[in-house]
Coordinates of C-alpha atoms and ligand atoms in Angstrom, one line a residue:
M258 CA 35.3 31.2 37.8
R259 CA 34.2 34.5 36.5
S260 CA 35.4 33.7 33.0
A261 CA 33.6 30.4 33.2
F262 CA 30.4 32.2 34.1
F263 CA 31.0 34.6 31.2
A264 CA 31.5 31.7 28.8
L265 CA 28.3 30.0 30.0
T266 CA 26.4 33.3 29.5
V267 CA 27.7 33.6 26.0
L268 CA 26.8 29.9 25.3
L269 CA 23.3 30.4 26.6
F270 CA 23.0 33.5 24.5
L271 CA 24.1 31.6 21.4
C272 CA 21.7 28.7 22.1
S273 CA 18.8 31.1 22.4
C274 CA 19.6 32.7 19.1
D275 CA 17.0 32.9 16.4
H276 CA 17.0 29.9 14.1
T277 CA 14.2 31.4 11.9
L278 CA 15.0 31.0 8.2
D279 CA 14.9 33.9 5.8
S280 CA 12.5 32.4 3.2
N281 CA 14.0 34.7 0.4
D282 CA 17.2 32.5 0.6
F283 CA 15.2 29.4 -0.4
E284 CA 13.3 30.3 -3.5
T285 CA 12.4 27.1 -5.4
V286 CA 12.7 26.3 -9.1
Y287 CA 8.9 26.3 -9.2
E288 CA 8.8 30.0 -8.1
K289 CA 11.7 31.1 -10.2
S290 CA 10.0 29.7 -13.3
D291 CA 6.9 31.7 -12.6
F292 CA 5.2 28.5 -11.4
V293 CA 5.4 26.5 -14.6
E294 CA 8.3 24.2 -13.9
T295 CA 9.1 21.6 -11.3
A296 CA 12.6 21.1 -9.9
T297 CA 14.8 18.2 -11.3
Y298 CA 15.8 15.4 -8.9
D299 CA 19.3 17.0 -8.4
E300 CA 17.7 20.4 -7.8
V301 CA 15.3 19.0 -5.2
I302 CA 18.0 17.2 -3.2
E303 CA 20.3 20.2 -3.4
W304 CA 17.5 22.5 -2.1
W305 CA 16.8 20.2 0.9
Q306 CA 20.5 19.9 1.6
K307 CA 20.9 23.6 1.7
L308 CA 17.9 23.8 4.0
D309 CA 19.6 21.2 6.2
K310 CA 22.7 23.3 6.5
A311 CA 20.6 26.4 7.4
S312 CA 18.3 24.9 10.0
P313 CA 19.0 23.0 13.2
Y314 CA 15.4 21.6 13.1
L315 CA 16.0 19.7 9.9
S316 CA 18.0 16.6 9.2
I317 CA 18.3 14.9 5.8
A318 CA 19.4 11.2 5.8
T319 CA 19.6 8.4 3.3
V320 CA 17.5 5.4 4.3
G321 CA 18.3 2.6 1.9
E322 CA 18.7 2.1 -1.8
T323 CA 16.5 2.6 -4.8
D324 CA 16.5 0.8 -8.1
A325 CA 18.1 3.8 -9.8
G326 CA 21.3 3.1 -7.9
L327 CA 20.9 6.2 -5.8
P328 CA 19.8 6.4 -2.2
L329 CA 16.3 7.1 -0.9
H330 CA 16.3 10.4 1.1
L331 CA 14.2 11.0 4.2
I332 CA 13.9 14.5 5.7
V333 CA 13.1 14.9 9.3
I334 CA 11.8 18.3 10.7
S335 CA 11.8 18.1 14.5
P336 CA 11.1 21.1 16.7
S337 CA 13.0 19.5 19.6
K338 CA 16.1 19.0 17.3
N339 CA 16.0 15.3 18.2
F340 CA 16.0 13.1 15.1
S341 CA 16.0 9.6 16.7
P342 CA 12.8 7.7 15.8
Q343 CA 12.9 5.7 19.0
K344 CA 13.4 8.8 21.2
L345 CA 10.7 10.8 19.4
R346 CA 8.2 8.0 19.7
E347 CA 9.1 7.5 23.4
K348 CA 8.4 11.2 24.0
G349 CA 5.0 10.8 22.5
K350 CA 5.5 13.0 19.4
T351 CA 2.9 12.7 16.6
I352 CA 4.6 11.7 13.4
L353 CA 3.4 12.8 10.0
L354 CA 5.1 11.3 6.9
I355 CA 4.6 12.9 3.5
N356 CA 5.7 10.9 0.5
N357 CA 6.2 12.7 -2.8
G358 CA 7.0 11.7 -6.3
I359 CA 5.8 8.1 -6.2
H360 CA 4.5 9.0 -9.6
P361 CA 7.1 11.7 -10.5
G362 CA 5.0 13.1 -13.4
E363 CA 2.5 14.1 -10.6
S364 CA 5.0 16.5 -9.1
D365 CA 2.7 18.8 -7.2
G366 CA 3.6 17.5 -3.8
I367 CA 7.4 17.6 -4.5
D368 CA 7.1 21.4 -4.9
A369 CA 4.4 22.0 -2.3
S370 CA 6.4 20.1 0.4
M371 CA 9.4 22.4 -0.2
L372 CA 7.1 25.5 0.2
F373 CA 5.5 24.0 3.3
A374 CA 8.9 23.1 5.0
R375 CA 10.1 26.6 4.3
D376 CA 6.9 28.1 5.8
L377 CA 7.5 26.0 8.9
L378 CA 11.2 26.9 9.4
S379 CA 10.7 30.6 8.7
D380 CA 7.9 30.8 11.3
P381 CA 9.4 32.5 14.4
D382 CA 7.0 30.5 16.6
F383 CA 7.7 27.1 14.9
E384 CA 9.5 25.5 17.9
S385 CA 6.7 26.4 20.4
N386 CA 3.8 25.9 18.0
Y387 CA 4.8 22.4 16.8
Q388 CA 6.6 21.0 19.8
N389 CA 4.5 17.7 19.8
T390 CA 4.8 17.0 16.1
V391 CA 7.5 15.6 13.8
F392 CA 7.4 16.0 10.0
L393 CA 8.9 13.5 7.7
F394 CA 9.3 14.0 4.0
I395 CA 10.3 11.7 1.2
P396 CA 11.3 14.4 -1.2
I397 CA 11.1 12.0 -4.3
Y398 CA 10.3 8.4 -3.7
N399 CA 10.5 7.2 -7.3
V400 CA 14.1 8.4 -8.0
G401 CA 14.4 6.5 -11.3
G402 CA 11.2 7.8 -12.6
A403 CA 12.2 11.4 -11.6
L404 CA 15.5 11.0 -13.5
N405 CA 13.6 9.8 -16.6
R406 CA 12.3 13.3 -17.3
N407 CA 10.3 14.2 -20.3
C408 CA 7.8 16.6 -21.8
C409 CA 4.9 14.5 -22.7
T410 CA 4.0 11.2 -20.9
R411 CA 1.2 12.7 -18.8
A412 CA -1.1 13.0 -21.8
N413 CA -4.0 14.4 -19.8
Q414 CA -2.1 16.8 -17.6
N415 CA -1.8 20.6 -17.7
G416 CA 1.8 21.2 -16.7
P417 CA 4.5 21.5 -15.5
A418 CA 6.7 21.9 -18.5
E419 CA 8.8 18.8 -17.8
Y420 CA 8.4 16.0 -15.3
G421 CA 9.4 12.5 -14.4
F422 CA 7.9 9.2 -15.5
R423 CA 5.5 6.9 -13.7
G424 CA 7.5 3.7 -13.9
N425 CA 10.6 3.5 -11.7
A426 CA 14.1 2.4 -12.8
R427 CA 12.7 -1.1 -13.2
N428 CA 9.5 0.2 -14.8
L429 CA 7.5 -0.7 -11.7
D430 CA 4.5 1.3 -10.5
L431 CA 5.6 1.9 -6.9
N432 CA 2.0 2.4 -5.9
R433 CA 1.4 -1.3 -6.5
D434 CA 4.6 -2.4 -4.8
F435 CA 3.9 -1.9 -1.1
I436 CA 3.3 -5.6 -0.3
K437 CA 5.4 -7.5 -2.9
C438 CA 8.3 -5.1 -2.6
D439 CA 10.0 -5.9 -6.0
S440 CA 11.7 -2.5 -5.9
K441 CA 14.5 -1.5 -3.6
N442 CA 12.5 1.6 -3.1
A443 CA 9.6 -0.3 -1.5
K444 CA 12.0 -2.4 0.7
A445 CA 13.5 0.8 2.0
F446 CA 10.1 2.3 2.5
N447 CA 8.8 -0.8 4.4
A448 CA 11.9 -0.5 6.6
L449 CA 11.5 3.2 7.3
F450 CA 7.7 2.8 7.9
T451 CA 8.5 0.1 10.5
T452 CA 11.2 2.2 12.1
W453 CA 9.2 5.4 12.3
N454 CA 5.6 3.9 12.7
P455 CA 4.1 7.2 11.4
D456 CA 0.7 8.2 12.9
V457 CA -0.4 9.8 9.6
Y458 CA 0.8 9.1 6.1
L459 CA 0.1 11.5 3.2
E460 CA 1.0 10.6 -0.4
T461 CA 0.7 13.3 -3.1
H462 CA -0.7 12.6 -6.6
V463 CA -2.5 14.1 -9.6
S464 CA -5.6 12.5 -11.0
N465 CA -6.7 11.1 -14.3
G466 CA -10.3 10.6 -15.4
A467 CA -13.4 12.9 -15.4
D468 CA -13.6 16.7 -15.6
Y469 CA -15.2 18.7 -12.7
Q470 CA -14.7 22.0 -10.9
Y471 CA -12.6 21.0 -7.9
T472 CA -8.8 21.2 -7.9
M473 CA -8.3 19.1 -4.8
T474 CA -9.6 15.6 -4.3
Y475 CA -8.6 13.2 -1.5
L476 CA -8.6 9.5 -0.8
F477 CA -8.3 8.0 2.7
S478 CA -7.7 4.3 3.4
H479 CA -11.2 3.0 2.9
P480 CA -12.8 3.6 6.4
D481 CA -14.8 0.4 6.3
K482 CA -11.5 -1.5 6.1
L483 CA -10.0 0.2 9.1
T484 CA -10.0 -1.1 12.6
P485 CA -13.1 0.4 14.3
A486 CA -11.3 3.0 16.4
L487 CA -9.5 4.4 13.3
S488 CA -12.6 4.0 11.1
D489 CA -14.6 6.1 13.6
F490 CA -11.8 8.7 14.0
T491 CA -11.4 9.3 10.3
K492 CA -15.1 9.2 9.4
Q493 CA -16.4 11.3 12.3
N494 CA -13.5 13.6 13.0
M495 CA -10.6 13.8 10.6
I496 CA -12.3 13.8 7.2
P497 CA -15.1 16.3 8.1
T498 CA -12.6 18.6 9.9
L499 CA -10.2 18.6 7.0
A500 CA -13.0 19.2 4.6
E501 CA -14.2 22.2 6.7
K502 CA -10.7 23.6 7.0
M503 CA -10.2 23.4 3.3
V504 CA -13.4 25.3 2.7
A505 CA -12.3 27.9 5.2
A506 CA -9.0 28.1 3.3
N507 CA -11.0 28.7 0.1
E508 CA -10.0 25.3 -1.4
E509 CA -13.1 23.1 -1.3
M510 CA -12.3 19.5 -2.0
I511 CA -14.3 16.3 -2.8
P512 CA -13.6 12.6 -2.4
Y513 CA -11.4 11.1 -5.1
V514 CA -13.5 11.0 -8.3
N515 CA -13.2 7.4 -9.3
V516 CA -14.8 7.9 -12.7
F517 CA -13.3 6.9 -16.0
G518 CA -15.0 7.1 -19.4
T519 CA -18.3 8.4 -18.0
S520 CA -19.4 11.6 -16.3
P521 CA -19.8 11.9 -12.5
D522 CA -23.5 13.0 -13.0
S523 CA -24.7 9.5 -12.4
G524 CA -22.7 9.1 -9.2
Y525 CA -19.5 7.2 -8.4
Q526 CA -18.0 4.6 -6.2
G527 CA -15.3 5.0 -3.4
F528 CA -12.0 3.4 -4.3
Y529 CA -11.3 0.0 -2.9
D530 CA -7.6 0.1 -1.9
T531 CA -6.2 -3.4 -1.5
P532 CA -2.8 -3.6 0.4
R533 CA -0.7 -3.3 -2.7
Y534 CA -1.6 0.5 -2.6
S535 CA -0.1 2.7 0.0
T536 CA -3.3 3.4 1.8
G537 CA -4.1 -0.3 1.9
Y538 CA -0.7 -1.0 3.3
T539 CA -0.8 1.7 6.0
A540 CA -4.2 0.3 7.1
L541 CA -2.5 -3.1 7.9
H542 CA -0.3 -1.3 10.4
N543 CA -3.1 0.8 11.9
S544 CA -1.6 4.0 10.5
I545 CA -3.9 6.7 9.0
G546 CA -3.1 6.8 5.3
L547 CA -4.4 9.3 2.8
L548 CA -3.7 10.7 -0.7
T549 CA -4.2 14.0 -2.4
E550 CA -5.2 13.8 -6.0
T551 CA -5.3 17.2 -7.7
H552 CA -7.2 17.6 -10.9
M553 CA -5.0 17.1 -13.9
L554 CA -6.6 19.8 -16.1
K555 CA -6.1 22.7 -13.6
D556 CA -2.8 24.5 -14.3
Y557 CA 0.3 23.7 -12.4
K558 CA 0.3 26.8 -10.1
R559 CA -3.4 26.1 -9.1
R560 CA -2.5 22.5 -8.3
V561 CA 0.6 23.2 -6.3
E562 CA -1.3 25.9 -4.3
A563 CA -4.1 23.4 -3.6
T564 CA -1.6 20.8 -2.4
H565 CA 0.4 23.4 -0.4
T566 CA -2.9 24.5 1.3
F567 CA -3.8 20.9 2.0
I568 CA -0.5 20.0 3.6
H569 CA -0.9 23.1 5.9
Q570 CA -4.4 22.1 6.9
L571 CA -3.3 18.5 7.5
A572 CA -0.2 19.5 9.5
D573 CA -2.4 21.8 11.6
F574 CA -4.9 19.0 12.2
V575 CA -2.2 16.5 13.2
N576 CA -0.5 19.1 15.4
T577 CA -3.7 20.0 17.3
N578 CA -5.2 16.5 17.4
G579 CA -2.0 14.5 18.3
E580 CA -3.5 13.1 21.5
S581 CA -6.7 11.9 19.9
I582 CA -4.8 10.4 16.9
K583 CA -2.6 8.5 19.2
S584 CA -5.4 7.3 21.4
A585 CA -7.4 6.1 18.4
R586 CA -4.3 4.3 17.2
N587 CA -3.7 2.7 20.6
L588 CA -7.3 1.6 20.8
A589 CA -7.0 0.2 17.2
A590 CA -3.9 -1.7 18.2
E591 CA -5.9 -3.3 21.1
Q592 CA -8.9 -4.0 18.9
T593 CA -6.6 -5.8 16.3
L594 CA -5.1 -8.0 19.0
Q595 CA -8.6 -9.0 20.2
Q596 CA -10.0 -9.4 16.7
T597 CA -10.7 -13.0 15.7
D598 CA -12.2 -12.7 12.2
F599 CA -10.3 -10.9 9.5
P600 CA -11.8 -9.9 6.2
L601 CA -9.4 -10.6 3.4
D602 CA -11.4 -9.2 0.4
W603 CA -14.2 -6.6 -0.1
K604 CA -16.5 -5.3 -2.7
V605 CA -18.3 -2.0 -3.1
D606 CA -22.0 -2.3 -1.9
E607 CA -23.9 -1.2 -5.0
E608 CA -27.2 -1.3 -3.1
H609 CA -26.5 1.5 -0.7
S610 CA -25.3 5.0 -1.5
Q611 CA -25.1 8.3 0.2
P612 CA -25.9 11.7 -1.3
L613 CA -22.9 13.9 -2.3
V614 CA -23.2 17.5 -3.3
F615 CA -20.9 17.7 -6.4
K616 CA -19.8 20.6 -8.6
G617 CA -19.3 19.3 -12.1
F618 CA -19.4 20.5 -15.7
E619 CA -22.1 19.6 -18.2
A620 CA -21.2 16.4 -20.0
Y621 CA -22.4 15.7 -23.5
Y622 CA -21.8 13.1 -26.2
D623 CA -20.9 14.0 -29.8
T624 CA -19.7 12.0 -32.8
S625 CA -15.9 11.9 -32.9
E626 CA -14.4 12.9 -36.2
V627 CA -11.7 10.4 -35.6
T628 CA -13.6 7.3 -34.6
S629 CA -17.1 8.2 -35.9
Q630 CA -18.3 6.9 -32.6
L631 CA -20.1 8.8 -29.8
Q632 CA -17.5 10.5 -27.6
L633 CA -17.9 12.0 -24.1
Y634 CA -17.0 15.7 -23.8
Y635 CA -17.4 18.3 -21.1
D636 CA -18.7 21.9 -21.5
R637 CA -16.8 24.0 -19.0
S638 CA -19.0 27.0 -19.7
K639 CA -21.8 25.1 -18.1
P640 CA -20.9 24.3 -14.5
W641 CA -23.5 22.6 -12.3
R642 CA -23.9 21.8 -8.6
K643 CA -26.2 19.0 -7.6
E644 CA -26.6 16.0 -5.4
I645 CA -25.2 12.8 -6.8
T646 CA -25.0 9.3 -5.4
Y647 CA -21.8 8.2 -3.8
F648 CA -21.3 4.5 -3.2
N649 CA -18.8 4.3 -0.4
Q650 CA -19.6 1.3 1.6
L651 CA -17.6 -1.9 1.4
L652 CA -18.9 -5.4 2.1
A653 CA -16.5 -8.1 3.2
T654 CA -16.6 -11.0 0.7
K655 CA -14.1 -13.3 2.3
T656 CA -13.2 -13.6 6.0
V657 CA -10.8 -15.9 7.8
K658 CA -10.3 -16.8 11.4
A659 CA -7.0 -15.8 12.8
P660 CA -4.8 -18.7 13.9
S661 CA -2.8 -18.6 17.1
F662 CA 0.4 -19.1 15.3
Y663 CA 1.8 -19.5 11.8
L664 CA 4.6 -21.9 11.0
L665 CA 6.8 -20.4 8.2
P666 CA 9.5 -22.7 6.8
V667 CA 12.9 -21.0 6.9
G668 CA 13.5 -22.0 3.3
W669 CA 11.0 -19.4 2.0
S670 CA 13.5 -16.7 2.7
E671 CA 12.0 -13.9 0.5
A672 CA 8.8 -14.1 2.6
V673 CA 10.8 -14.3 5.8
D674 CA 12.8 -11.2 4.8
L675 CA 9.7 -9.3 3.8
L676 CA 7.9 -10.0 7.1
Q677 CA 10.9 -9.2 9.2
N678 CA 11.3 -5.9 7.3
N679 CA 7.8 -5.1 8.5
G680 CA 8.7 -5.7 12.1
V681 CA 7.1 -9.2 12.3
K682 CA 8.6 -11.0 15.3
M683 CA 9.3 -14.7 14.7
T684 CA 11.3 -17.3 16.6
L685 CA 13.1 -20.3 15.2
I686 CA 11.8 -23.5 16.6
D687 CA 15.1 -25.0 17.8
Q688 CA 14.0 -28.5 18.8
D689 CA 12.4 -31.4 17.1
S690 CA 8.7 -31.3 17.7
T691 CA 5.4 -32.9 16.8
L692 CA 2.6 -30.4 16.4
D693 CA -1.1 -30.4 15.4
M694 CA -1.7 -28.0 12.6
V695 CA -3.8 -27.0 9.6
A696 CA -2.3 -27.1 6.1
Y697 CA -4.0 -25.5 3.1
E698 CA -4.4 -27.3 -0.1
I699 CA -4.6 -24.8 -3.0
D700 CA -8.0 -25.9 -4.4
D701 CA -8.3 -23.4 -7.2
F702 CA -6.8 -20.2 -8.6
K703 CA -6.8 -18.1 -11.8
T704 CA -3.7 -16.3 -13.2
V705 CA -3.7 -13.1 -15.2
E706 CA -2.9 -13.7 -18.9
S707 CA -0.3 -11.0 -19.3
P708 CA 2.2 -9.8 -16.7
Y709 CA 0.9 -7.3 -14.2
E710 CA 3.6 -5.3 -12.4
G711 CA 6.2 -7.9 -13.3
H712 CA 4.1 -10.8 -12.1
Y713 CA 1.7 -13.5 -13.3
L714 CA -0.6 -12.5 -10.5
H715 CA -3.0 -15.1 -9.2
K716 CA -6.6 -14.3 -8.2
E717 CA -9.8 -16.0 -7.0
T718 CA -7.6 -18.4 -5.0
K719 CA -9.5 -20.9 -3.0
V720 CA -8.0 -23.3 -0.4
K721 CA -9.2 -26.4 1.5
S722 CA -8.0 -27.2 5.0
Q723 CA -6.2 -30.4 5.9
Y724 CA -5.6 -31.3 9.6
W725 CA -2.2 -32.7 10.2
S726 CA -0.1 -34.0 13.1
K727 CA 3.4 -33.4 11.8
S728 CA 6.9 -33.9 13.1
I729 CA 9.2 -31.0 12.3
R730 CA 12.9 -30.9 12.6
K731 CA 14.7 -28.3 14.7
N732 CA 15.6 -25.1 12.8
E733 CA 13.1 -26.0 10.1
Y734 CA 10.3 -23.5 10.9
Y735 CA 9.8 -20.0 12.3
L736 CA 7.0 -19.7 14.8
I737 CA 5.0 -16.5 14.3
D738 CA 2.8 -15.6 17.3
L739 CA -0.2 -13.6 16.2
N740 CA -0.3 -11.8 19.5
Q741 CA 1.8 -8.9 18.1
A742 CA 1.4 -5.5 16.6
A743 CA 1.8 -6.6 13.0
K744 CA -1.1 -9.2 13.3
R745 CA -3.2 -7.8 10.5
Y746 CA -0.2 -7.4 8.2
I747 CA 0.8 -11.0 8.9
I748 CA -2.7 -12.3 8.2
E749 CA -3.3 -10.4 5.0
T750 CA 0.1 -11.4 3.5
L751 CA 0.1 -15.0 4.6
E752 CA -3.6 -16.0 4.1
P753 CA -3.5 -17.2 0.4
E754 CA -7.1 -16.1 -0.4
G755 CA -6.4 -12.4 0.1
P756 CA -6.0 -10.4 -3.1
D757 CA -2.5 -9.2 -2.1
A758 CA -1.4 -12.4 -0.3
L759 CA 2.2 -13.3 -1.0
F760 CA 0.8 -16.5 -2.6
N761 CA -1.0 -14.4 -5.2
W762 CA 2.1 -12.4 -5.9
N763 CA 4.0 -15.6 -6.8
F764 CA 6.1 -16.0 -3.7
F765 CA 5.1 -19.6 -3.4
D766 CA 4.7 -20.7 -7.0
E767 CA 7.2 -23.5 -6.6
I768 CA 4.5 -25.6 -4.9
L769 CA 2.3 -25.4 -8.0
Q770 CA 4.6 -27.8 -9.9
Q771 CA 4.8 -31.5 -9.3
K772 CA 8.4 -32.7 -9.0
E773 CA 8.3 -36.5 -9.3
W774 CA 6.6 -38.5 -12.1
F775 CA 6.1 -42.1 -13.2
S776 CA 6.6 -44.2 -16.3
T777 CA 3.3 -45.7 -17.4
Y778 CA 4.8 -49.2 -18.2
I779 CA 6.2 -49.5 -14.7
F780 CA 3.2 -48.0 -12.9
D781 CA 0.4 -49.9 -14.9
P782 CA 0.7 -53.2 -13.0
E783 CA 0.8 -51.4 -9.6
A784 CA -2.3 -49.5 -10.6
K785 CA -4.0 -52.8 -11.4
A786 CA -3.1 -54.1 -7.9
M787 CA -4.4 -50.9 -6.3
L788 CA -7.8 -51.3 -8.0
D789 CA -7.9 -55.0 -6.9
Q790 CA -7.2 -54.2 -3.3
D791 CA -9.1 -51.0 -2.7
E792 CA -12.9 -51.2 -3.3
A793 CA -13.5 -47.5 -2.7
L794 CA -10.8 -46.5 -5.1
R795 CA -12.2 -48.8 -7.7
K796 CA -15.6 -47.3 -7.3
S797 CA -14.4 -43.7 -7.7
F798 CA -12.3 -44.9 -10.8
E799 CA -15.5 -46.3 -12.3
T800 CA -17.3 -43.0 -11.6
M801 CA -14.5 -41.1 -13.4
K802 CA -14.9 -43.5 -16.3
E803 CA -18.4 -42.1 -16.9
D804 CA -16.6 -39.2 -18.6
S805 CA -15.6 -40.2 -22.2
T806 CA -12.6 -37.9 -22.3
F807 CA -11.3 -39.8 -19.2
V808 CA -11.9 -43.2 -20.9
E809 CA -10.1 -42.1 -24.1
D810 CA -7.0 -40.8 -22.2
K811 CA -4.7 -43.6 -20.9
F812 CA -2.5 -41.1 -19.1
K813 CA -5.3 -39.4 -17.3
Q814 CA -6.5 -42.7 -16.0
L815 CA -3.1 -43.7 -14.7
Y816 CA -2.5 -40.3 -13.3
F817 CA -5.7 -40.4 -11.3
L818 CA -4.5 -43.6 -9.7
Y819 CA -1.0 -42.2 -9.2
R820 CA -2.5 -39.3 -7.3
N821 CA -4.1 -41.8 -5.1
S822 CA -0.9 -43.9 -4.6
D823 CA 1.8 -43.5 -1.9
H824 CA 4.1 -42.2 -4.6
Y825 CA 2.3 -38.9 -5.0
E826 CA 3.9 -35.9 -3.2
R827 CA 0.8 -35.0 -1.3
E828 CA 2.6 -33.0 1.4
R829 CA 4.2 -30.8 -1.2
H830 CA 2.3 -30.4 -4.5
M831 CA -0.4 -27.8 -4.1
I832 CA 0.2 -27.6 -0.4
Y833 CA 0.7 -24.1 0.8
P834 CA 3.9 -24.3 2.9
V835 CA 2.8 -21.8 5.7
L836 CA 1.0 -23.8 8.3
R837 CA -1.6 -22.7 10.9
I838 CA -1.7 -23.7 14.5
E839 CA -5.2 -22.9 15.6
S840 CA -5.4 -23.5 19.3
Ligands
ZN1126 ZN1 -0.5 9.0 -9.0

């Protein structure tokens, strides 16, 4: 008994031992290089694995595949030493996910996250100070791009010496892939996002574009697109608080300078982030998404320091405001369930601006010796500070009423998989049924002329509604009830008029092609009989014949009548296969 007591005492003593890291043991490549280099992919993963061995608060796991043939890593830093997403959510922890290296040439966050994690774990008060917060890091998201290391592809950027490439192993830009998920990286990301449901999401970048004095710029999910509770929280609380904290940390920042080819003197517009971008995607799940965009002409050390400072301020904000973040998200979830009208597309309101105090450099135009044309330059010896106009209001340009249910045919398995990967609940209709529903006919759309991110993307899609009473076979359709957390994600992916609808990303292109045709010599007599028997059809045929090109084209005339015949596949051709049940 006495020895058991002794063993317990020893055990308790061991358990209360100090887990604080010695930061000297975890110097990074960035520091060893005197702040001019970023670690390679292998060096980054090895560094985190070493940290994993040294700290009980950290766990590194692989969470799916990437197109490079290597796994995607996720690092969890949890003060309670619990690493289960379900348990941590149940215990009400606030979850901050930081994603680095989506564009590996913009490596600032890869290095800054390592410094930040080391700061956390070498803080003797870490466990008590951060007990309500969990930190997740994707050390490098674009693994293939990071392996494709080179000296020079960031033409506008001042360091580091070498870095990865923007395109991933399939040459995809992963910050256009959050909805269509062509990459294995994005599929793994969607899955981990669904599993962890992070409260706040940060993605680290480096800018392109204009020159100005700031090192740090930031971009939140556009607040006008957020559910009201999150819009209010970010506009009134999170953005101003972070801005103040950054000033106090001597790192004043400014909204992302969305200016290319001109100078910011004349003002600029906020960035409209459709769901293909991360902050557009996180908005669909009522998560708070934001980016850092450091200024590419500041040197590498300056940029990593700014990103490091920002991560600290954000972590501190998340840690001290966990309860208000979660109540804003809970309220947003309720508001989404009650919302009936969903905007699908937006445009910047060019009539209304707000003043923004901006610190720029004097811009001037001079004749280029290369092109002999006027060229924009900046004079860094002439800094200025003045009020400019900032156009940061969005107007909804297309709104749709949410149905009660969607019917998604089981055959469109890529769409099914994508939705399920985002936590969308659907049930197979397992009995023969007759239902009233609305089908969309694709009335019009345009297609880009050259491939965009591996797709002939459609745009300006317009649909017309058809009201059907239709018999469906058992096991033919999934029923998707809109009364679920992923409601907005479901609507913005399944409504074809949304800019990042799955329809526009070619998931349903098969319906755009007619499958059955006719021989003119066989159909001609039948067409004659149709005209004889159907007065209304004959009249519209006569109207069509007022167009000389129609009269001159025998096939066009017969095709017009074929489209009006019972032979035409009018429940397939140009009919969007996802159906709406509206009541
Ligand atoms: Zn970027």
